[in-house]
CSV table of C-alpha atoms in Angstrom, one decimal:
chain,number,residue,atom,x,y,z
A,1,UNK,CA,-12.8,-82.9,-2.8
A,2,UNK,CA,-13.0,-80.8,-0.2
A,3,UNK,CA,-14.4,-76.8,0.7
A,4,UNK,CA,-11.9,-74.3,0.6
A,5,UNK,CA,-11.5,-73.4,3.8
A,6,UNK,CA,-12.1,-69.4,3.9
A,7,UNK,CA,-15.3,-69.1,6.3
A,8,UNK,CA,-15.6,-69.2,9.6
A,9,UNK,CA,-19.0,-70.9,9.7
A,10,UNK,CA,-21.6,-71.1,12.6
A,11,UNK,CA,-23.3,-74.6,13.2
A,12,UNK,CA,-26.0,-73.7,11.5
A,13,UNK,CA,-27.7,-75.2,8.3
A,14,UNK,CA,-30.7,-73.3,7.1
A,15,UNK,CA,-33.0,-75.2,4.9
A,16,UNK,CA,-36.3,-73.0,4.9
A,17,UNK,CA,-36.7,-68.9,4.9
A,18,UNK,CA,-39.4,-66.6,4.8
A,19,UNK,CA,-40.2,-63.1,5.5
A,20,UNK,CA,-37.6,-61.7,8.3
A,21,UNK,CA,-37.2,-65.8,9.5
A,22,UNK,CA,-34.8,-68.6,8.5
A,23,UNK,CA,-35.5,-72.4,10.1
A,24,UNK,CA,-32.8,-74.7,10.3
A,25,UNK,CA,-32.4,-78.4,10.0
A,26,UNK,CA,-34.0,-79.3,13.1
A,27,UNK,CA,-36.9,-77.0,12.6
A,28,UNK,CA,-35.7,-74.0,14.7
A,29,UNK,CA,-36.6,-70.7,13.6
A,30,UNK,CA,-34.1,-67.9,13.6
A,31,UNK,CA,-34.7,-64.2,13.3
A,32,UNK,CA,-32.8,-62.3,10.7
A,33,UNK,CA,-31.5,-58.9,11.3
A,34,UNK,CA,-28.1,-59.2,9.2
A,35,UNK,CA,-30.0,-60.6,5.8
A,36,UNK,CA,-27.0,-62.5,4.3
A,37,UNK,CA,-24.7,-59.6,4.6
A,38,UNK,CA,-27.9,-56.6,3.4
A,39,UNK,CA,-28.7,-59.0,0.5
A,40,UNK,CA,-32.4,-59.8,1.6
A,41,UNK,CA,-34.2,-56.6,0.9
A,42,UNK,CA,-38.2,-57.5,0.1
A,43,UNK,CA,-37.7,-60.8,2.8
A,44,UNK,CA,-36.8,-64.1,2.1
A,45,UNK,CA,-39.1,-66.2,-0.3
A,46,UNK,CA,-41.3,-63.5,-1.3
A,47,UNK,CA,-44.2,-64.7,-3.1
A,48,UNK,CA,-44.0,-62.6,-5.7
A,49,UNK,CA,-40.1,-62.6,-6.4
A,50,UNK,CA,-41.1,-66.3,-6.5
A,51,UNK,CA,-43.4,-66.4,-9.1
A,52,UNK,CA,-41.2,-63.7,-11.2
A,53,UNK,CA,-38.4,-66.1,-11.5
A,54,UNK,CA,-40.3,-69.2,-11.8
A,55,UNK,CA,-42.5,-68.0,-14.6
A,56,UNK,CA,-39.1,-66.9,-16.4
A,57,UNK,CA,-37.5,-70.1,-16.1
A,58,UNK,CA,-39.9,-71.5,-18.4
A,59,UNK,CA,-39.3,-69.0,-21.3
A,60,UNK,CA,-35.7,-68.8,-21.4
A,61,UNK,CA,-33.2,-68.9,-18.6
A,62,UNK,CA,-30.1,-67.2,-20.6
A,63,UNK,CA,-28.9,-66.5,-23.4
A,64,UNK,CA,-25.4,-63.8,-24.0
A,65,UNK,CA,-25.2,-60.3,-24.1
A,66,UNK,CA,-24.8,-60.9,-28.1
A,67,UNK,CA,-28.4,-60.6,-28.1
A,68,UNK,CA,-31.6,-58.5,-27.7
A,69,UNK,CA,-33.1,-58.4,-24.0
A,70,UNK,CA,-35.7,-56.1,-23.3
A,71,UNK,CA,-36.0,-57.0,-19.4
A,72,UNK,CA,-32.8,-54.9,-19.4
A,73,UNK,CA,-34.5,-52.0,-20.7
A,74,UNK,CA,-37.1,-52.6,-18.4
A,75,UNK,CA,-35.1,-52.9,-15.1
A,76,UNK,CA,-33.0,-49.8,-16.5
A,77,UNK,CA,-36.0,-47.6,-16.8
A,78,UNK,CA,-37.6,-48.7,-13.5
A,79,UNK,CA,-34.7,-48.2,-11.3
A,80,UNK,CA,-33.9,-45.1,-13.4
A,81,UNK,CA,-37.5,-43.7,-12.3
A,82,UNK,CA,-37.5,-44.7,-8.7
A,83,UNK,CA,-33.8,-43.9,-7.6
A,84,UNK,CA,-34.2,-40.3,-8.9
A,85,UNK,CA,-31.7,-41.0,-11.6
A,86,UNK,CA,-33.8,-41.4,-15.2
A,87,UNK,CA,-31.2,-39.5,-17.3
A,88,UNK,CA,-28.0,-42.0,-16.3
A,89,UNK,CA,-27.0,-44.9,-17.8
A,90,UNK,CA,-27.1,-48.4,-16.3
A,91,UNK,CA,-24.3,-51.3,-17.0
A,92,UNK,CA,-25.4,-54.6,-15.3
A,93,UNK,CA,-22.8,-57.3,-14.1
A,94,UNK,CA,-23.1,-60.2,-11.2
A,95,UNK,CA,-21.5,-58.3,-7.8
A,96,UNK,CA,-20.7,-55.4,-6.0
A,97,UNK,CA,-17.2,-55.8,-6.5
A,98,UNK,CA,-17.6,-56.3,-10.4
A,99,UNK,CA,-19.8,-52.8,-10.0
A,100,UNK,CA,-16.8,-51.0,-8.4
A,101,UNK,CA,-14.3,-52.4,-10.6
A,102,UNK,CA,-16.3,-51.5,-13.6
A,103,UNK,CA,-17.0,-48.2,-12.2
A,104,UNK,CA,-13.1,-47.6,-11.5
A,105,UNK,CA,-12.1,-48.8,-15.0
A,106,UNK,CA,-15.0,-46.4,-16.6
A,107,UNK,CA,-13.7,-43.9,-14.3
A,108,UNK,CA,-10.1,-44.1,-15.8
A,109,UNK,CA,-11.2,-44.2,-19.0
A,110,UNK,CA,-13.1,-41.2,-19.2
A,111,UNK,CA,-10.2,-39.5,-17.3
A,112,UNK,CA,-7.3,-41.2,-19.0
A,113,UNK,CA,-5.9,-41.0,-15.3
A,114,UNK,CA,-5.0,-43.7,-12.7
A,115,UNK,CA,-4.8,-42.4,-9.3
A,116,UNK,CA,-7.7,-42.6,-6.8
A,117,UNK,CA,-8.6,-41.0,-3.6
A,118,UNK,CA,-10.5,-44.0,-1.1
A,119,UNK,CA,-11.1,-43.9,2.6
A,120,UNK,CA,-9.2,-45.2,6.2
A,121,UNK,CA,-11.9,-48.1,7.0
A,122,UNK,CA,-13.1,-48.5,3.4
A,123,UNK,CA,-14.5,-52.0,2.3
A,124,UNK,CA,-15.4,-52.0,-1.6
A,125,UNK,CA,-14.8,-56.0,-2.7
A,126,UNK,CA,-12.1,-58.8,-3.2
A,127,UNK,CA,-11.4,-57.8,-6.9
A,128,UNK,CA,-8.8,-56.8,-8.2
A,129,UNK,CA,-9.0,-52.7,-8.3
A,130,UNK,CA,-11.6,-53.2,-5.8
A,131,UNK,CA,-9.6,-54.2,-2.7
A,132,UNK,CA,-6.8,-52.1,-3.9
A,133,UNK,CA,-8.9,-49.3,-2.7
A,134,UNK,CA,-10.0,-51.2,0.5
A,135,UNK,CA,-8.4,-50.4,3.5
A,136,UNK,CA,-7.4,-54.0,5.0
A,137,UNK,CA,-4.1,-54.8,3.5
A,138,UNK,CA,-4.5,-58.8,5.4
A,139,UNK,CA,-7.0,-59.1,2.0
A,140,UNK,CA,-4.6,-57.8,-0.6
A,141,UNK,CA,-2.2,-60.4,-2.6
A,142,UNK,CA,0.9,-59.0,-3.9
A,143,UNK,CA,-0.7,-58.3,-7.0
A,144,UNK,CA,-3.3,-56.1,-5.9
A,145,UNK,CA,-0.5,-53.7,-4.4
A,146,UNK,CA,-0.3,-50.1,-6.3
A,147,UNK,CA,0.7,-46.4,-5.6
A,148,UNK,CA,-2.4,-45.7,-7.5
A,149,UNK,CA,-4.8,-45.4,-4.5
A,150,UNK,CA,-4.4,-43.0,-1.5
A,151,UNK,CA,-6.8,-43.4,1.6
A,152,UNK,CA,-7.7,-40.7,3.5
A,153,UNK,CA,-9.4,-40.3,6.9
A,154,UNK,CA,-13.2,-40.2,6.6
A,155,UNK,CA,-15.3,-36.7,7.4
A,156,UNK,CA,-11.3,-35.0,7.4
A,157,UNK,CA,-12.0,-32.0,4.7
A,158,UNK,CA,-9.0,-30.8,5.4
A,159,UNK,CA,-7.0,-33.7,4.4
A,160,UNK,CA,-9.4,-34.2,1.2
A,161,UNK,CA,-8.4,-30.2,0.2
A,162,UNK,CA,-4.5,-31.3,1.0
A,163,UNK,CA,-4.9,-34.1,-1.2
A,164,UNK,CA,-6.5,-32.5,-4.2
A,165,UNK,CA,-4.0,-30.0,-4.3
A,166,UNK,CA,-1.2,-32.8,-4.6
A,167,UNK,CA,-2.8,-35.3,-6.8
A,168,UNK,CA,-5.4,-33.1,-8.4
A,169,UNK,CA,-3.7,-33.3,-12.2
A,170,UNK,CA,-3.5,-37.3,-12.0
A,171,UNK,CA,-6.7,-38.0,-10.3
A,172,UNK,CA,-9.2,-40.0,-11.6
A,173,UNK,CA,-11.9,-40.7,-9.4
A,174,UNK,CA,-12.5,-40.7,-5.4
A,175,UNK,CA,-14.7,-44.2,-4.4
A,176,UNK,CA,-16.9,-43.6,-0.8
A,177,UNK,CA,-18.7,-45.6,0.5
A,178,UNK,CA,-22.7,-44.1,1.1
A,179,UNK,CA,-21.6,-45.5,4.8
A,180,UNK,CA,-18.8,-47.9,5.9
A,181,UNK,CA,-20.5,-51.2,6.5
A,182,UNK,CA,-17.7,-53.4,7.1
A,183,UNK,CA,-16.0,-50.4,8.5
A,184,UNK,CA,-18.4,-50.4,11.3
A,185,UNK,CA,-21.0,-48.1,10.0
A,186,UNK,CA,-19.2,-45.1,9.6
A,187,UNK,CA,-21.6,-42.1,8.1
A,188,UNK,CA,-19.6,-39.9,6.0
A,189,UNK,CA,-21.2,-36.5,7.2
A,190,UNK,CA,-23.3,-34.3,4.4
A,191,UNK,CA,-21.0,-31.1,4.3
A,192,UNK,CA,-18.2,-33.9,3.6
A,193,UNK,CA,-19.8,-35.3,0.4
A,194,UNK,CA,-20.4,-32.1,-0.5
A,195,UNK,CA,-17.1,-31.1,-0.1
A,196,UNK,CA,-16.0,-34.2,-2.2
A,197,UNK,CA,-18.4,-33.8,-5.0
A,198,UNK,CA,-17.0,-30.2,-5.7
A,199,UNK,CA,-13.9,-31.0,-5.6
A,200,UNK,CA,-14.0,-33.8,-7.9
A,201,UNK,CA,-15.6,-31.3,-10.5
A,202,UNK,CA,-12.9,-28.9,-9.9
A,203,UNK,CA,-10.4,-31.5,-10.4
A,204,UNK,CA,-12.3,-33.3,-13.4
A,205,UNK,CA,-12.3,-36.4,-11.0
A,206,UNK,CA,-15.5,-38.6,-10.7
A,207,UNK,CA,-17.1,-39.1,-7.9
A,208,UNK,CA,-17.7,-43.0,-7.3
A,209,UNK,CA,-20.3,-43.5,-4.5
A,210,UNK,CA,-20.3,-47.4,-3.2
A,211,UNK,CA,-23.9,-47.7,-2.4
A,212,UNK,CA,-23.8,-51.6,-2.5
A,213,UNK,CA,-24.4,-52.3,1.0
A,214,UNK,CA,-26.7,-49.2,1.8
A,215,UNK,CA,-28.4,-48.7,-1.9
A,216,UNK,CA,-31.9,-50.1,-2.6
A,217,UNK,CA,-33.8,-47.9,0.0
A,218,UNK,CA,-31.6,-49.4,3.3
A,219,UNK,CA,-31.4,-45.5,4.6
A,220,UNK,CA,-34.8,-44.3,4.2
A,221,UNK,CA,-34.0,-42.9,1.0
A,222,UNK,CA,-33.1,-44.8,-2.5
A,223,UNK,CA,-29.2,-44.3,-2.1
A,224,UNK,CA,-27.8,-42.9,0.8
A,225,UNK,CA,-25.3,-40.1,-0.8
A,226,UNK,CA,-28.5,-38.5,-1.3
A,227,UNK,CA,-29.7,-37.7,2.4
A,228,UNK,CA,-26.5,-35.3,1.2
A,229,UNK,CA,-28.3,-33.9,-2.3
A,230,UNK,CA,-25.6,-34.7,-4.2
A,231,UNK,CA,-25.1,-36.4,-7.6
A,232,UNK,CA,-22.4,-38.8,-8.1
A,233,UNK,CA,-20.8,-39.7,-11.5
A,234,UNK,CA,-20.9,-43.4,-11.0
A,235,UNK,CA,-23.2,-45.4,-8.0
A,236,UNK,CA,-22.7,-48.9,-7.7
A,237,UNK,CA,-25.2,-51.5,-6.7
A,238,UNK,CA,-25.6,-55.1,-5.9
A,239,UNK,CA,-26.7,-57.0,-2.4
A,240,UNK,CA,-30.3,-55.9,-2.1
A,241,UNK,CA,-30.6,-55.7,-5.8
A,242,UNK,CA,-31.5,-59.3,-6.3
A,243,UNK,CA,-32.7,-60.6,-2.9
A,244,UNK,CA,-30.4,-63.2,-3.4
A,245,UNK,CA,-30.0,-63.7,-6.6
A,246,UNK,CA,-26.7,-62.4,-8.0
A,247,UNK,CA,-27.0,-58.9,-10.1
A,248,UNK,CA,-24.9,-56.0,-9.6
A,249,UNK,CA,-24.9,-53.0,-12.0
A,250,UNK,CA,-23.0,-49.3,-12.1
A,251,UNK,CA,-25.1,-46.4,-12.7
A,252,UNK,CA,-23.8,-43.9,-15.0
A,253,UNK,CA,-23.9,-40.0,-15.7
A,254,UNK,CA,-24.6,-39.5,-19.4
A,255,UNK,CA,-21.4,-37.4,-19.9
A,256,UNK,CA,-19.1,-40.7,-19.8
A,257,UNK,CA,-19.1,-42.1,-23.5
A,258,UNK,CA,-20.3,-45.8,-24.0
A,259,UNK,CA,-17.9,-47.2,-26.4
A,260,UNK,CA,-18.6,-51.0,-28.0
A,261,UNK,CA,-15.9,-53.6,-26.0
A,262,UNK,CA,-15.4,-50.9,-22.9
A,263,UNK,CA,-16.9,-53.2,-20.8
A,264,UNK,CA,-18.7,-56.4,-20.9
A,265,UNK,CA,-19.9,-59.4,-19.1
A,266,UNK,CA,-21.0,-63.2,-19.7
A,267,UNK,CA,-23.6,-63.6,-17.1
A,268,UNK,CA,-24.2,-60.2,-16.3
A,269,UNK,CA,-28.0,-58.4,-16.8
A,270,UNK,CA,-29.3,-61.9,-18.0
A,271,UNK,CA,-33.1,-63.2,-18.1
A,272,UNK,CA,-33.4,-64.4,-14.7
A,273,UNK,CA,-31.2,-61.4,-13.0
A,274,UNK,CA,-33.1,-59.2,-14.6
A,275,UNK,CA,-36.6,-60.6,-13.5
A,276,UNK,CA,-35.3,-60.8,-9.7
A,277,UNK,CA,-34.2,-57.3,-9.7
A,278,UNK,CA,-37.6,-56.0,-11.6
A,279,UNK,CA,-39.5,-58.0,-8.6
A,280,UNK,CA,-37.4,-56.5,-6.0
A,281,UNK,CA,-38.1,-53.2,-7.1
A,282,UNK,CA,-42.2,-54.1,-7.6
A,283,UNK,CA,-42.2,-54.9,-3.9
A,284,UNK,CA,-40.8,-52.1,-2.9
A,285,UNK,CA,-42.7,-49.8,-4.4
A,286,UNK,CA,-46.0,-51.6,-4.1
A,287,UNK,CA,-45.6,-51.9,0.0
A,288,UNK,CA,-43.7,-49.0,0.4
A,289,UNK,CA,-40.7,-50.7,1.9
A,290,UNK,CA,-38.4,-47.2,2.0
A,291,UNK,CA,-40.5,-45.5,4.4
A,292,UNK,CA,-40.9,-48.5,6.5
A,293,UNK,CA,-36.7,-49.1,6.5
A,294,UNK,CA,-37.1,-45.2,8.2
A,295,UNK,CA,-39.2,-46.0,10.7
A,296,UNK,CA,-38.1,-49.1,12.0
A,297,UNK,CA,-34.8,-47.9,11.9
A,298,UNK,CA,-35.7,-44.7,14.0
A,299,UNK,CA,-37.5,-46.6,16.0
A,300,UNK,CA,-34.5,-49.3,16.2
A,301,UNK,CA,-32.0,-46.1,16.9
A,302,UNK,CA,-33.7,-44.3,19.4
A,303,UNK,CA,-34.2,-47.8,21.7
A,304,UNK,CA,-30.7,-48.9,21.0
A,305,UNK,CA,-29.6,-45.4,22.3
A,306,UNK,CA,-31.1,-46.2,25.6
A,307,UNK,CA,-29.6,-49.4,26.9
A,308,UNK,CA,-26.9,-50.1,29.0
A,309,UNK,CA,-23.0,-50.9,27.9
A,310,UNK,CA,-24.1,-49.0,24.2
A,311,UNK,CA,-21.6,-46.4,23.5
A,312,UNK,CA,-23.0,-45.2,20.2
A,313,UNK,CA,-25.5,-46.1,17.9
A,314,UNK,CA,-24.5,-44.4,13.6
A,315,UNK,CA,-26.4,-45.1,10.9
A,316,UNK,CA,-29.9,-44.1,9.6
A,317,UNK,CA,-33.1,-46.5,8.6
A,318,UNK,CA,-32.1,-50.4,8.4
A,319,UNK,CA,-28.2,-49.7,8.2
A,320,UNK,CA,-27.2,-49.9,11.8
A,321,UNK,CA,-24.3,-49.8,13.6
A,322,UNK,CA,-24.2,-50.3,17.6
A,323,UNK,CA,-21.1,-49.9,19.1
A,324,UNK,CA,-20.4,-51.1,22.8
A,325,UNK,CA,-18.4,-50.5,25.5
A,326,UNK,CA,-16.8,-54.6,25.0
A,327,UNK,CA,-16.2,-56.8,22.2
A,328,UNK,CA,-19.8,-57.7,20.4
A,329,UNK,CA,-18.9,-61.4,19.7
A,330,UNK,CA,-20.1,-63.2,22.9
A,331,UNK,CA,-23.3,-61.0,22.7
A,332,UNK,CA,-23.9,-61.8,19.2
A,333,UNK,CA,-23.3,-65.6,20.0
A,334,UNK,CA,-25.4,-65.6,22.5
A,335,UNK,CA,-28.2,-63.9,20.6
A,336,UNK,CA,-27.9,-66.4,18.2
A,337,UNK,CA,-27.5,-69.3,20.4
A,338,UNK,CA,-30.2,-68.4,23.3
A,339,UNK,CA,-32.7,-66.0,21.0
A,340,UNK,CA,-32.0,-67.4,17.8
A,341,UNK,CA,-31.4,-64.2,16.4
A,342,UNK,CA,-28.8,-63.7,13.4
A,343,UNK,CA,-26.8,-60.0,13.6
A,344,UNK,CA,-23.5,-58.9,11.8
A,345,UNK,CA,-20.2,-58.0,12.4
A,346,UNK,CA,-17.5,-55.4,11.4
A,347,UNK,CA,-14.1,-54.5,11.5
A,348,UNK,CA,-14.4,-53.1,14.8
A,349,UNK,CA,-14.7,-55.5,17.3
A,350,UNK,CA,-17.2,-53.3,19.5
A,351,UNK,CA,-19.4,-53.0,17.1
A,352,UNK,CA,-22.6,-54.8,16.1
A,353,UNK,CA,-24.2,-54.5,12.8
A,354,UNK,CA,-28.3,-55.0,12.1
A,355,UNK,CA,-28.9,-55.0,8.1
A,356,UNK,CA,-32.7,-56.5,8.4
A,357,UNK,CA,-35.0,-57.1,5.5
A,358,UNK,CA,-36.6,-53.9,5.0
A,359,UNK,CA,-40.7,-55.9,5.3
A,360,UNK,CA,-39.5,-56.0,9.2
A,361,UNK,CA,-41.7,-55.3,11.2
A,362,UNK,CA,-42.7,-53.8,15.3
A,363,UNK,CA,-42.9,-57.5,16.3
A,364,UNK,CA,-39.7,-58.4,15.1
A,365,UNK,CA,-37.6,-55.1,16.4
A,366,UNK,CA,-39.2,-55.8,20.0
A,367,UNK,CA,-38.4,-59.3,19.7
A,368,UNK,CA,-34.5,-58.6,19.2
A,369,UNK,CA,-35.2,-55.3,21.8
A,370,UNK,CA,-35.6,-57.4,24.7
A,371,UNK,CA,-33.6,-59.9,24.0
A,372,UNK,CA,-30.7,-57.6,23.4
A,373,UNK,CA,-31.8,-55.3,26.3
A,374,UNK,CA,-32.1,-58.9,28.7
A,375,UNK,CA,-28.0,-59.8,28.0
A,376,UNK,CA,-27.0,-56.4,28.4
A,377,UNK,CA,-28.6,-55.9,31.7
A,378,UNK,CA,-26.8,-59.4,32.4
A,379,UNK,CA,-23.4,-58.1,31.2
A,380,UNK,CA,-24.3,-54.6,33.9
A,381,UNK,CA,-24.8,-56.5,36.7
A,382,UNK,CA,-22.1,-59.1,36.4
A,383,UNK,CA,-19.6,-55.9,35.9
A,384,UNK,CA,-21.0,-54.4,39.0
């Protein structure tokens, strides 16, 4: 039997990872500034995330959600104190998809409503409901098409007022994004949210705020939406939530009614999930990773904002888009190939994503500095 063949795959197999490095095969060592699509938030093979998981392996590994689990309670509490959210609710399943879908079925439930406002440049998972309200029809089957979602342009108030006035009675929930990752790092501006939140109260809507990609303290703060001040009905998490290991989960306001059989999971919230993300969230607290995602990622900005053939830099901490003035694959190839240096993609091909641990430090941003700075100068001249 073979792989299904659905990912483009660089020659690369790593066998070893620690910190902000991967090593290959042949004992090369790459630097990692895209972190397995944001996923490695405390750094690969931290030692303690290691000895979290290991030590719960030999008590019990799983057992169903038919059963008492007090790591839940604990992970619930703990990310309820340090996300600024200790009031909400937390449902825990295995991926940021399964957290949007949840969080749009809990969202027409409450609402006994179907139709749902989502954003041009959108990405929110493969899932069913999920990539009905992505915006890349090439990723939607036949059975993921609906009238139910409308996509708006992002940051366009006026088109959000326009639209609530039509669909106000029938709407159930808008989804954003904290910022557009796949999109190309798109930051929906603060008045915007704003503007969003109060109009999903007006039209007894909720307000669904993907923070899968930029939650877990990517932006400086704990989710991104609040850099805005506002307070969502529903945030969804995964990626940096496990370092790797699969967890996702859906934050929820206490106003939605939990109702036995609404939702549910096999795998999700189990022993070992749980452990991972109650590590995750020790590191980060304990080395006061947050503040360091800030000021690498100003550091990161204002350098980026400097060099040639850069037409814009968006994003804030380690959430980073930098668009140039040509397509970003060679120069990402080349990084990789020449400087061994892993960076992201998007859906707009000028535009580079970095999505580094947040433990990276001013060795490793000045490593990828120059080397970046060294191909653009390259590209300048040859163009001249």
């Amino acid at each position: 039997m073979n792989l299904f063949d659905v990912y483009p795959l660089f020659d690369i197999a790593p066998v070893k990872a620690k910190g902000a490095y991967l090593w290959d095969e042949n004992g090369r060592r790459y630097l990692d500034l895209y972190g397995g699509h944001a996923v490695i938030s405390i750094g690969h093979s931290h030692p303690h995330y290691l000895k979290r998981i290991a030590r719960q392996l030999y008590d019990i590994g799983f057992y169903s959600n038919s059963v008492q689990m007090p790591l839940q309670q604990e992970l619930a509490e703990k990310l309820g104190r340090l996300s600024g959210y200790p009031d909400y609710e937390l449902f825990l399943c295995n991926s940021g998809a399964e957290a949007n879908e949840n969080a749009l079925k809990l969202a027409s439930f409450h609402t006994g409503r179907k139709k749902v406002i989502a954003f041009k440049g959108a990405f929110h998972g493969r899932t069913s409901a999920a990539v009905a309200v992505t915006d890349n029809p090439a990723i939607q089957a036949p059975i993921n098409e609906t009238d139910n979602v409308v996509f708006l342009p992002l940051n366009d108030i006026n088109a959000f007022k326009e639209s609530l006035q039509t669909h106000g009675p029938e709407l159930a929930a808008v989804i954003i994004e904290g910022m557009q990752g796949v999109g190309g790092v798109h930051v929906p501006e603060k008045a915007f949210l704003q503007e969003i939140a109060a109009g999903c109260e007006q039209a007894g809507a909720l307000l669904i705020l993907d923070e899968v990609q930029t939650g877990y303290g990517r932006t400086g703060k704990f989710f991104a939406h609040q850099h805005a001040g506002i307070q969502p009905d529903l945030i969804t998490i995964a990626k940096g939530m496990g370092n790797g290991f699969p967890i996702g989960g859906v934050l929820i306001n206490p106003k939605i009614e939990a109702k036995h059989g609404l939702l549910g999971t096999t795998f999700g919230g189990n022993y070992l999930a749980c452990v991972a993300a109650l590590a995750v969230l020790e590191v980060m607290e304990e080395e006061k990773l947050m503040e360091n995602a800030q000021h690498m990622g100003n550091r990161l900005i204002q350098e980026l904002r400097q060099l040639p053939g850069v037409r814009e830099v968006r994003g804030e901490g380690l959430m980073i888009g930098v668009e140039l003035e040509e397509p970003c694959a060679p120069i990402r190839k080349q990084l990789l190939a020449e400087h061994g240096i892993f960076t992201g993609s998007s859906s707009d091909k000028n535009t580079l994503r970095l999505l580094p641990p947040l433990c990276i430090g001013a060795r490793e941003v000045d490593t990828f500095l120059s080397a970046f700075e060294s191909i653009l100068h390259t590209i300048t001249i040859q163009t001249n």
